[in-house]
Coordinates of C-alpha atoms in Angstrom, one line a residue:
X1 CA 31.9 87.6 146.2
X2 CA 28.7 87.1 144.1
X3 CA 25.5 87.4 146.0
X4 CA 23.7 85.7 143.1
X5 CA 19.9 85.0 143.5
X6 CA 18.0 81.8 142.5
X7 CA 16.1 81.6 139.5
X8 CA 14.8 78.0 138.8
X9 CA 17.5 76.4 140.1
X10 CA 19.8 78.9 138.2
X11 CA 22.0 81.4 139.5
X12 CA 21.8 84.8 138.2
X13 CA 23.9 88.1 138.9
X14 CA 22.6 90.6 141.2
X15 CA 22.6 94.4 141.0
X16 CA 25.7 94.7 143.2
X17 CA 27.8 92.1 141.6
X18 CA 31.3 93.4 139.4
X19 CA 30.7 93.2 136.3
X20 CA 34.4 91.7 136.0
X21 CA 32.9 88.7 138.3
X22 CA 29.7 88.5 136.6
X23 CA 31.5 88.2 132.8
X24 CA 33.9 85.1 134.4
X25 CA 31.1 83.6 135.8
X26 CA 28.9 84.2 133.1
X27 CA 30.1 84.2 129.9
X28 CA 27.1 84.3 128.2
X29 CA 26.6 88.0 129.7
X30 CA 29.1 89.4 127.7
X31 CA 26.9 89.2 124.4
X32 CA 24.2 91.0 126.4
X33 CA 27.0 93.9 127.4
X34 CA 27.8 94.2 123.5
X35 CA 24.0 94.2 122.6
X36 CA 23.2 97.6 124.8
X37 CA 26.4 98.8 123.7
X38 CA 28.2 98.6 126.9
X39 CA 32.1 98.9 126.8
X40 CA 32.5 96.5 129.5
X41 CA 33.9 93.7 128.1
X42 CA 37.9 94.4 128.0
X43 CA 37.3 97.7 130.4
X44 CA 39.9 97.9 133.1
X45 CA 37.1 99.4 135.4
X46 CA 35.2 96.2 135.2
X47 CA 37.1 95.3 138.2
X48 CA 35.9 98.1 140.1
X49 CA 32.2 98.7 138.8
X50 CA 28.9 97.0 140.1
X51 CA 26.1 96.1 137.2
X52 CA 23.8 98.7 139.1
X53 CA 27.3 101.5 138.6
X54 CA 27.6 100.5 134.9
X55 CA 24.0 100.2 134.1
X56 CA 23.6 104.1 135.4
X57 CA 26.6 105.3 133.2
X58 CA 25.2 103.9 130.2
X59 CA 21.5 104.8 130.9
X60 CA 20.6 101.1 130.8
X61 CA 17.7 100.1 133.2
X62 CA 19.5 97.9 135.9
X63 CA 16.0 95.8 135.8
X64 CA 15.8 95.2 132.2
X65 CA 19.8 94.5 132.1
X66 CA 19.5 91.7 134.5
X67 CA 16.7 90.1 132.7
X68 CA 18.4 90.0 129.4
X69 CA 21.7 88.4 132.0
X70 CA 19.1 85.7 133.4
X71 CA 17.7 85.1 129.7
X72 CA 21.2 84.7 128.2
X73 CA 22.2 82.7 130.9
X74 CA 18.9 80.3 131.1
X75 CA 20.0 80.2 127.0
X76 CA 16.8 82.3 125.8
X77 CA 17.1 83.9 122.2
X78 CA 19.3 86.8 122.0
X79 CA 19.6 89.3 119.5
X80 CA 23.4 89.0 119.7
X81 CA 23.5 84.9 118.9
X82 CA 24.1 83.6 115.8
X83 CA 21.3 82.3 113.8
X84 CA 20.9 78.5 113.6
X85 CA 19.3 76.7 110.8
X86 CA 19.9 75.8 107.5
X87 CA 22.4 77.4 105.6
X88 CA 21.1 78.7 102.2

């Protein structure tokens, strides 16, 4: 179950959710997964493994990766989106 706090009206993951749950829930996470170079997307363990668990084994602050969830998710600029704009 996701134990997902409230941002704005906007649920976010949580520290403790699977980072299987929070990539079905949240699609938009997985860019941020790819962006700090996290396997997770496609892992079997992903079942298994909380953010906080995943975030330790990659040496990712847990913090910082669950602001970069909450801005992907609100639709903030990430590094890992296309560019839109004219096309030159």
């Amino acid at each position: 179950m996701i134990h997902a706090p409230q941002q704005s009206g906007v649920s976010t993951p949580s520290a403790s959710d699977l980072v299987e749950a929070v990539m079905e829930r949240w699609p938009q996470t997985i860019a941020v997964f790819v962006k700090h170079r996290m396997a997770c997307p496609g892992c079997l363990m992903a079942g298994f493994q909380t953010v906080a668990e995943v975030a330790e084994i990659y040496g990712v602050d847990t913090s910082k990766l669950l602001d970069a969830f909450a801005q992907a998710i609100a639709g903030g600029p990430s590094p890992a989106s296309p560019r839109h704009g004219p096309t030159p």
